[in-house]
CSV table of C-alpha atoms in Angstrom, one decimal:
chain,number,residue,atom,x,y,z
A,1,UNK,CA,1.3,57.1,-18.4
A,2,UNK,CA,0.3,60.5,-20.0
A,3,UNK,CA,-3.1,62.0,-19.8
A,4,UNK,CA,-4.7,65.1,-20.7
A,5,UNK,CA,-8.1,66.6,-19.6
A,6,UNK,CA,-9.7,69.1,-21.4
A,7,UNK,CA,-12.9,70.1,-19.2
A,8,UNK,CA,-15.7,72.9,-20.2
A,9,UNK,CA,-18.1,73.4,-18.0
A,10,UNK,CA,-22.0,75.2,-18.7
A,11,UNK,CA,-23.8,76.7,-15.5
A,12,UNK,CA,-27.2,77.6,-15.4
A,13,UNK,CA,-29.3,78.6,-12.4
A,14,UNK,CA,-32.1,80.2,-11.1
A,15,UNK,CA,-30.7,82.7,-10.2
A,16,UNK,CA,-30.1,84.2,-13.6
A,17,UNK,CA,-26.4,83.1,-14.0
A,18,UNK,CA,-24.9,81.9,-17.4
A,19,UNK,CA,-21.1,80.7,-17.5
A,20,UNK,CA,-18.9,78.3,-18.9
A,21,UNK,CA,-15.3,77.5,-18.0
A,22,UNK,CA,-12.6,75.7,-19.5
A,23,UNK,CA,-9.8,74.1,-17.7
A,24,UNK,CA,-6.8,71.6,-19.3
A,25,UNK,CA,-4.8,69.5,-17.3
A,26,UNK,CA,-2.1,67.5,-18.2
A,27,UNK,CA,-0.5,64.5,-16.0
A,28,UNK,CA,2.6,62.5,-15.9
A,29,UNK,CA,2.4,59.3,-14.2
A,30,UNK,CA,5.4,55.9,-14.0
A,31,UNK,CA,5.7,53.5,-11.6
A,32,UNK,CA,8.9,51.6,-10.5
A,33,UNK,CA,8.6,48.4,-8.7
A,34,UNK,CA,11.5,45.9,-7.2
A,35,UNK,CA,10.4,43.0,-4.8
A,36,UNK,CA,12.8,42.5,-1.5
A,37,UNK,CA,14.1,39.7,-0.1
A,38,UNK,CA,11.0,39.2,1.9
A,39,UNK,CA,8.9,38.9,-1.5
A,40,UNK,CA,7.3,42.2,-0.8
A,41,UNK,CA,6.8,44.4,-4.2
A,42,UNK,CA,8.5,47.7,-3.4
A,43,UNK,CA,6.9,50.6,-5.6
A,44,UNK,CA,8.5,53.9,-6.4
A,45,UNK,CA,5.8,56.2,-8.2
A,46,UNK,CA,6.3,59.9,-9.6
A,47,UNK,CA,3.3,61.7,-10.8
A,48,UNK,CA,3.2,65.5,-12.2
A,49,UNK,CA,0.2,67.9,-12.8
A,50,UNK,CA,0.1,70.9,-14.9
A,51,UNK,CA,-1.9,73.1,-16.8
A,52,UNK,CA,0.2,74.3,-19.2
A,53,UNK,CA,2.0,71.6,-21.7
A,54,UNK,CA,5.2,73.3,-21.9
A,55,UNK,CA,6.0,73.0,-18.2
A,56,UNK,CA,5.9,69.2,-18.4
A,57,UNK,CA,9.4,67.6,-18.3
A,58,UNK,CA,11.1,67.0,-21.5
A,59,UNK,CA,12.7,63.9,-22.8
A,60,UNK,CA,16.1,64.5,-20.9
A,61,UNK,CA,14.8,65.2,-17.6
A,62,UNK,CA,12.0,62.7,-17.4
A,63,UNK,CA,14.7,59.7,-18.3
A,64,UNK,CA,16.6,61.7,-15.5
A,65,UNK,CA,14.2,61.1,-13.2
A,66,UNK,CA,13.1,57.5,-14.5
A,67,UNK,CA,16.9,56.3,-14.0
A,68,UNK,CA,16.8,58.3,-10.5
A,69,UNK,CA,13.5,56.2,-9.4
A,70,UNK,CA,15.4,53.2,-10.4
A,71,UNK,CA,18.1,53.7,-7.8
A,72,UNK,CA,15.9,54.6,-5.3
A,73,UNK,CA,13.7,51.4,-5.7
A,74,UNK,CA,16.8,49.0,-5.1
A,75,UNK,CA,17.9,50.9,-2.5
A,76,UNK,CA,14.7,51.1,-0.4
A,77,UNK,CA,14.4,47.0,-1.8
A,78,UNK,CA,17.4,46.5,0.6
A,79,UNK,CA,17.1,48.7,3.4
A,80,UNK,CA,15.9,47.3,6.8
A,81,UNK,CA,13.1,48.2,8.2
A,82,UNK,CA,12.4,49.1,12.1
A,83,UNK,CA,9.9,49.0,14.9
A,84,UNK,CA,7.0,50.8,15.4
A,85,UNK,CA,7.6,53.7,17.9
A,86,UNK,CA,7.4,57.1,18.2
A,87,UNK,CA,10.1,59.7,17.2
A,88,UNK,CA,11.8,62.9,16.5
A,89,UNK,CA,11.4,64.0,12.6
A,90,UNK,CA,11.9,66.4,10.2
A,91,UNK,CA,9.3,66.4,7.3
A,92,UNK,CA,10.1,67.8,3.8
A,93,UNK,CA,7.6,70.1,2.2
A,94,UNK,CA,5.7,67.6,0.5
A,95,UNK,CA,5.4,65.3,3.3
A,96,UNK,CA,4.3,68.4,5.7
A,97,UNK,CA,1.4,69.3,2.7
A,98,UNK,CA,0.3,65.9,2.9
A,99,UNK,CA,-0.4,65.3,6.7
A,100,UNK,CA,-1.7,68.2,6.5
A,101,UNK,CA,-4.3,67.8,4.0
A,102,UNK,CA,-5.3,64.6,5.5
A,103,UNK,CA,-5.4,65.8,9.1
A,104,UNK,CA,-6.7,69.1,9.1
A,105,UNK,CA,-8.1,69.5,5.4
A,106,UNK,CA,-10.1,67.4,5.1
A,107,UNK,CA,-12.1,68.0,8.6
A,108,UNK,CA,-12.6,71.7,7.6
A,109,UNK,CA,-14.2,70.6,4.0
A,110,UNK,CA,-17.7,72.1,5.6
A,111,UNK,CA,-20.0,68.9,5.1
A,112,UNK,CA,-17.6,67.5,7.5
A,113,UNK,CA,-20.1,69.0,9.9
A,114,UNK,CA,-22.7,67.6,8.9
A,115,UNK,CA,-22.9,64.1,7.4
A,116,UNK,CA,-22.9,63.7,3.6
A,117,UNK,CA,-24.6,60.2,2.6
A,118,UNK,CA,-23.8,61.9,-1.1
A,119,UNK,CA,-19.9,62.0,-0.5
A,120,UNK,CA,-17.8,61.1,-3.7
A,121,UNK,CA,-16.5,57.7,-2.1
A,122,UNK,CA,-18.5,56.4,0.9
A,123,UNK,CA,-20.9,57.7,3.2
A,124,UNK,CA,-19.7,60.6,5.1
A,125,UNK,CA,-20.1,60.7,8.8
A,126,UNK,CA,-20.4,63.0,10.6
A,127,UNK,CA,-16.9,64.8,12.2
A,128,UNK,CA,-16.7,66.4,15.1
A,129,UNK,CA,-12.6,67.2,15.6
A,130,UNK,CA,-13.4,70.7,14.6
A,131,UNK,CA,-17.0,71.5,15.5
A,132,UNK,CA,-17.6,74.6,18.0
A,133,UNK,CA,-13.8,75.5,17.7
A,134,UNK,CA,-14.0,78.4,15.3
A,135,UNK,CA,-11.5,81.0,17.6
A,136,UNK,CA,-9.7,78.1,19.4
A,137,UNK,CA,-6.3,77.9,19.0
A,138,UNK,CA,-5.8,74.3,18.1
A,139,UNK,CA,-2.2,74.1,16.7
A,140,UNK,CA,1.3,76.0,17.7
A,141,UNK,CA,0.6,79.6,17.5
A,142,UNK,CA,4.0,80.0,15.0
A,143,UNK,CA,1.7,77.8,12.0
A,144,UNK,CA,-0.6,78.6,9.8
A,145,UNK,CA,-2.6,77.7,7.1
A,146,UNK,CA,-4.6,78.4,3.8
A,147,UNK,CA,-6.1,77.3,0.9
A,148,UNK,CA,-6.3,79.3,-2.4
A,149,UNK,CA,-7.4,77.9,-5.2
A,150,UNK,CA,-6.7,81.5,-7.5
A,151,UNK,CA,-3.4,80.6,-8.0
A,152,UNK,CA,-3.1,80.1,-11.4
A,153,UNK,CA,0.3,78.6,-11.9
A,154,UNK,CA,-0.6,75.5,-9.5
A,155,UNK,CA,-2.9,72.2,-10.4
A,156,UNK,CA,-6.1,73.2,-8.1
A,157,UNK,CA,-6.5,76.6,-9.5
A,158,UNK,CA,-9.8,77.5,-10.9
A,159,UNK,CA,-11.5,80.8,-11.2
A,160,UNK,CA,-15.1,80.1,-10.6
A,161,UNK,CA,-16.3,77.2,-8.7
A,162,UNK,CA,-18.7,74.1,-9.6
A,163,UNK,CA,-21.8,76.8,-8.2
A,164,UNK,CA,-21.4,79.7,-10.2
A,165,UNK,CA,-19.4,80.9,-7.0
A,166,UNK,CA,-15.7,83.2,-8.0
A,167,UNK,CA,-13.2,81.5,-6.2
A,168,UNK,CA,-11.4,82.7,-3.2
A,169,UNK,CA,-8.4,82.3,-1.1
A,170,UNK,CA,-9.4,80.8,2.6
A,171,UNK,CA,-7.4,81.1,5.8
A,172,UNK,CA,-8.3,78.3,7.8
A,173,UNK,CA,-6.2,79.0,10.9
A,174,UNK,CA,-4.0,81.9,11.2
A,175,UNK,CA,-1.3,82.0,13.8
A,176,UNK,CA,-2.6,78.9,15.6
A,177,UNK,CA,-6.5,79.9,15.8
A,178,UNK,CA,-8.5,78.5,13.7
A,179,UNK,CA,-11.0,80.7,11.6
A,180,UNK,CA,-12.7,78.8,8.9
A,181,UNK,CA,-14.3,76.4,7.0
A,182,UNK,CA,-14.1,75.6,3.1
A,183,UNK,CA,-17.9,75.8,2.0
A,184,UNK,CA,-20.1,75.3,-0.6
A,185,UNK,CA,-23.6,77.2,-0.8
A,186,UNK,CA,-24.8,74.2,1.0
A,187,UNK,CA,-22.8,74.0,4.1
A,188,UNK,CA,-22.7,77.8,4.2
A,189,UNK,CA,-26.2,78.3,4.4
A,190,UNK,CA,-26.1,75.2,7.2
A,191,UNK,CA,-23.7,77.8,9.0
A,192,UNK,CA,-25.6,80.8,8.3
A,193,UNK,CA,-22.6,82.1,6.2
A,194,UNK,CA,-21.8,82.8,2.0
A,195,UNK,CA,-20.3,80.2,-0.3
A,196,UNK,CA,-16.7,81.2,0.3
A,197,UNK,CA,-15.9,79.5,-3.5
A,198,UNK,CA,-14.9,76.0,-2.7
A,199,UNK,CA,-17.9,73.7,-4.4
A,200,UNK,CA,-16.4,71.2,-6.5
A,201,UNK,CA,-18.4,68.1,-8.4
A,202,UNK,CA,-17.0,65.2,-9.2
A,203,UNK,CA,-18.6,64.8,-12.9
A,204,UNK,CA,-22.2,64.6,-12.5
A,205,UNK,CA,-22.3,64.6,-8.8
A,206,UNK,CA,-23.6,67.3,-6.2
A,207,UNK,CA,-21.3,70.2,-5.5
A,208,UNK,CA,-19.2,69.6,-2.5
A,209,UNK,CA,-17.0,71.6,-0.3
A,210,UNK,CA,-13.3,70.5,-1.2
A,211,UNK,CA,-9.6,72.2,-1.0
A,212,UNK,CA,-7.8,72.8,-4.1
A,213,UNK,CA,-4.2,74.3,-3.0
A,214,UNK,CA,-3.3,74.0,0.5
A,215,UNK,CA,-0.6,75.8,1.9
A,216,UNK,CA,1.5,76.0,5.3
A,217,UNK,CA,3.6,78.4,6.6
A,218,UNK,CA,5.7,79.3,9.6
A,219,UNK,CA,6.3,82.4,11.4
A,220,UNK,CA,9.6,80.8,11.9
A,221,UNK,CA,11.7,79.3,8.9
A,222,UNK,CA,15.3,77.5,9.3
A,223,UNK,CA,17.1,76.0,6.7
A,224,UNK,CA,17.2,71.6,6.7
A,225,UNK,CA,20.7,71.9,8.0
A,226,UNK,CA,19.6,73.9,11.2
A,227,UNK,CA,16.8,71.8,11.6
A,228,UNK,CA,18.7,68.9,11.3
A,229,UNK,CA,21.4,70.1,14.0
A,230,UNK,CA,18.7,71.2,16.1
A,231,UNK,CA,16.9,67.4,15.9
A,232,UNK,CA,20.2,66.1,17.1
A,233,UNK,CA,20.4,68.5,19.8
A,234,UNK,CA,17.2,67.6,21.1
A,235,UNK,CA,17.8,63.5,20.4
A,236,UNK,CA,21.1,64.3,23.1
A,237,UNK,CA,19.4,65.9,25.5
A,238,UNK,CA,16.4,63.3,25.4
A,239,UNK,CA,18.7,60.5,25.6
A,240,UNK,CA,17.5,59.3,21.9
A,241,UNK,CA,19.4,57.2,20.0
A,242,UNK,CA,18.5,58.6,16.3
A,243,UNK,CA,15.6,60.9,14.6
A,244,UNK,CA,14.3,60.6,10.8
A,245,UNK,CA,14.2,62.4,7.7
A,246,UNK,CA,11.7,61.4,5.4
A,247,UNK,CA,11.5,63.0,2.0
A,248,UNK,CA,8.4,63.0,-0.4
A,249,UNK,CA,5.9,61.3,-0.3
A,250,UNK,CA,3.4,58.5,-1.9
A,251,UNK,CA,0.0,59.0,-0.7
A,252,UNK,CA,-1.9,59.2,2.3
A,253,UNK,CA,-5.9,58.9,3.6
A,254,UNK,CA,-8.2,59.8,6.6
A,255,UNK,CA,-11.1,59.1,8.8
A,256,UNK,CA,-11.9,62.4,9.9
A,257,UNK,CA,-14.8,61.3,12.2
A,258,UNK,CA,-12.3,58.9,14.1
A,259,UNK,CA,-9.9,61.7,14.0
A,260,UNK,CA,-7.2,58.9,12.5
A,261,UNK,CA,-4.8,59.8,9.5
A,262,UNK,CA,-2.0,57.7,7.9
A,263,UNK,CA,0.9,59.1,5.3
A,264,UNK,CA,3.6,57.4,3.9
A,265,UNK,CA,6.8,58.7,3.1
A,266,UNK,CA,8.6,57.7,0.1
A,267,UNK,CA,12.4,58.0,1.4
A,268,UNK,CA,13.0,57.5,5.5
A,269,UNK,CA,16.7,58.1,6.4
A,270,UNK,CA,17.7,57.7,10.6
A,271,UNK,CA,20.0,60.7,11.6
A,272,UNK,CA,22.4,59.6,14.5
A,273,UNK,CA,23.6,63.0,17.1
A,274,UNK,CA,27.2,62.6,16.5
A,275,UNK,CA,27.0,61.1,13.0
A,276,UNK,CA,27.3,62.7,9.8
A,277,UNK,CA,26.0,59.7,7.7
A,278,UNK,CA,22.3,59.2,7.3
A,279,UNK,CA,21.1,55.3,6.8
A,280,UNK,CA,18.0,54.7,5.1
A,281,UNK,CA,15.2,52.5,6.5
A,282,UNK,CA,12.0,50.9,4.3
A,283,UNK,CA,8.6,50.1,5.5
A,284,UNK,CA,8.0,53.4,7.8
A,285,UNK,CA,4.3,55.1,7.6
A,286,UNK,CA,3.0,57.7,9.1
A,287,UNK,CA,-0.3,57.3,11.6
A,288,UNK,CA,-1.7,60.4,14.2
């Protein structure tokens, strides 16, 4: 499927404020589906967002990558699958964005906090994961993370928010500690703070605090290949038979005030210590 979204949006308010924006996305969307020899429909989707027309895929590439989605269906419709345990990984960049989204975006969105019986899908409750830990370091001290929604050349960017509010780029934990929230005027003023720019309304819905581009980075970077060597290493010395790779992924959701997340990984390969050859696996998700 193709779509394109031209949006303009008016704001008025009390305060004396008159703008109007304009934003056009454009999105690429195919599906591939195989069924396996347990009857179970195996689906292969690639999706693409951009603002800008001419950095859509052309003709070549897009049959490129329909032809690629086709082998990887039938090769994840005959791949075994594998119990459920728990073990060493190494998470490619899309993957990483998405567990993170899910396990530490969304609980920093600051109605989190609060409740939100007005939440886009279901009622809101109430999450308390990150409530009084503004300060507290609450992941390795090497991590850390951001959301900016100024950048221009990615799908979330947008220069004034759904309040009137310029947009601005949010770090949300810095070297482990964790230093903020994403906020509207709303949950701001519950926190005796300022909008920080991050009010966004589903069409005629209230304003709600939401991330646009999330990002993650490391104080320490290796390349796959060490990181792969390195996951061996530590599969020897823990007396474990294999670790994964698992590269992009499909989708993912949460329940922040359960503090439960799931992802799932598109392509799942087991890497063995003293094996060069990776063999792929079907039917692994993601839950923390």
């Amino acid at each position: 499927g193709f779509d394109f979204n031209k949006t303009g949006s008016y704001i008025v308010n009390s305060e004396g404020s008159k703008i109007f924006t304009e934003s056009k996305n454009y999105w690429l969307s195919f599906t591939v589906e195989v069924v396996n020899k347990k009857g179970l429909i195996i689906p292969i989707r690639y999706s693409l967002a951009r603002s800008n027309l001419a950095k859509m895929p052309r003709y070549n590439e897009l049959k490129s990558l329909c032809e690629s989605c086709i082998e990887d269906a039938f090769a994840i419709k005959d791949a075994p699958s594998m119990a459920n345990g728990v073990y060493p990984a190494i998470l490619d960049p899309e993957n990483t964005g998405v567990i993170f989204h899910e396990a530490i975006g969304h609980s920093l969105e600051g109605d989190s906090l609060q409740g939100d019986p007005e939440s886009y899908e279901e009622e809101r409750e109430k999450s308390t994961v990150f409530e009084d830990k503004i300060g507290d370091i609450i992941m390795p001290t090497n991590i850390s993370v951001y959301d900016d929604p100024t950048r221009a050349d990615l799908p979330g960017y947008y220069h004034i928010d759904d309040e009137g509010v310029k947009s601005e780029k949010v770090v949300l934990v810095r070297e482990g500690k964790l230093e903020n929230f994403l906020h509207s005027r709303q949950s701001a003023g519950y926190m005796k703070l300022h909008s920080n720019g991050h009010a966004r309304a589903q069409k005629d819905k209230t304003p709600k605090p939401r991330m646009s581009n999330i990002f993650v980075e490391s104080s320490d970077t290796y390349s796959v290949g060490d990181l792969e060597e390195k996951m061996k290493q530590y599969c020897v010395e823990n007396k474990i038979p294999f670790g994964l790779i698992m590269e992009k992924a499909s989708s993912g959701f949460t329940l922040p005030e359960d503090a439960y997340f799931a992802t799932f990984p598109v392509h799942i390969f087991k890497v063995f210590p003293n094996n060069k050859k990776r063999e792929r696996i079907s039917g692994v998700y993601i839950v923390g």
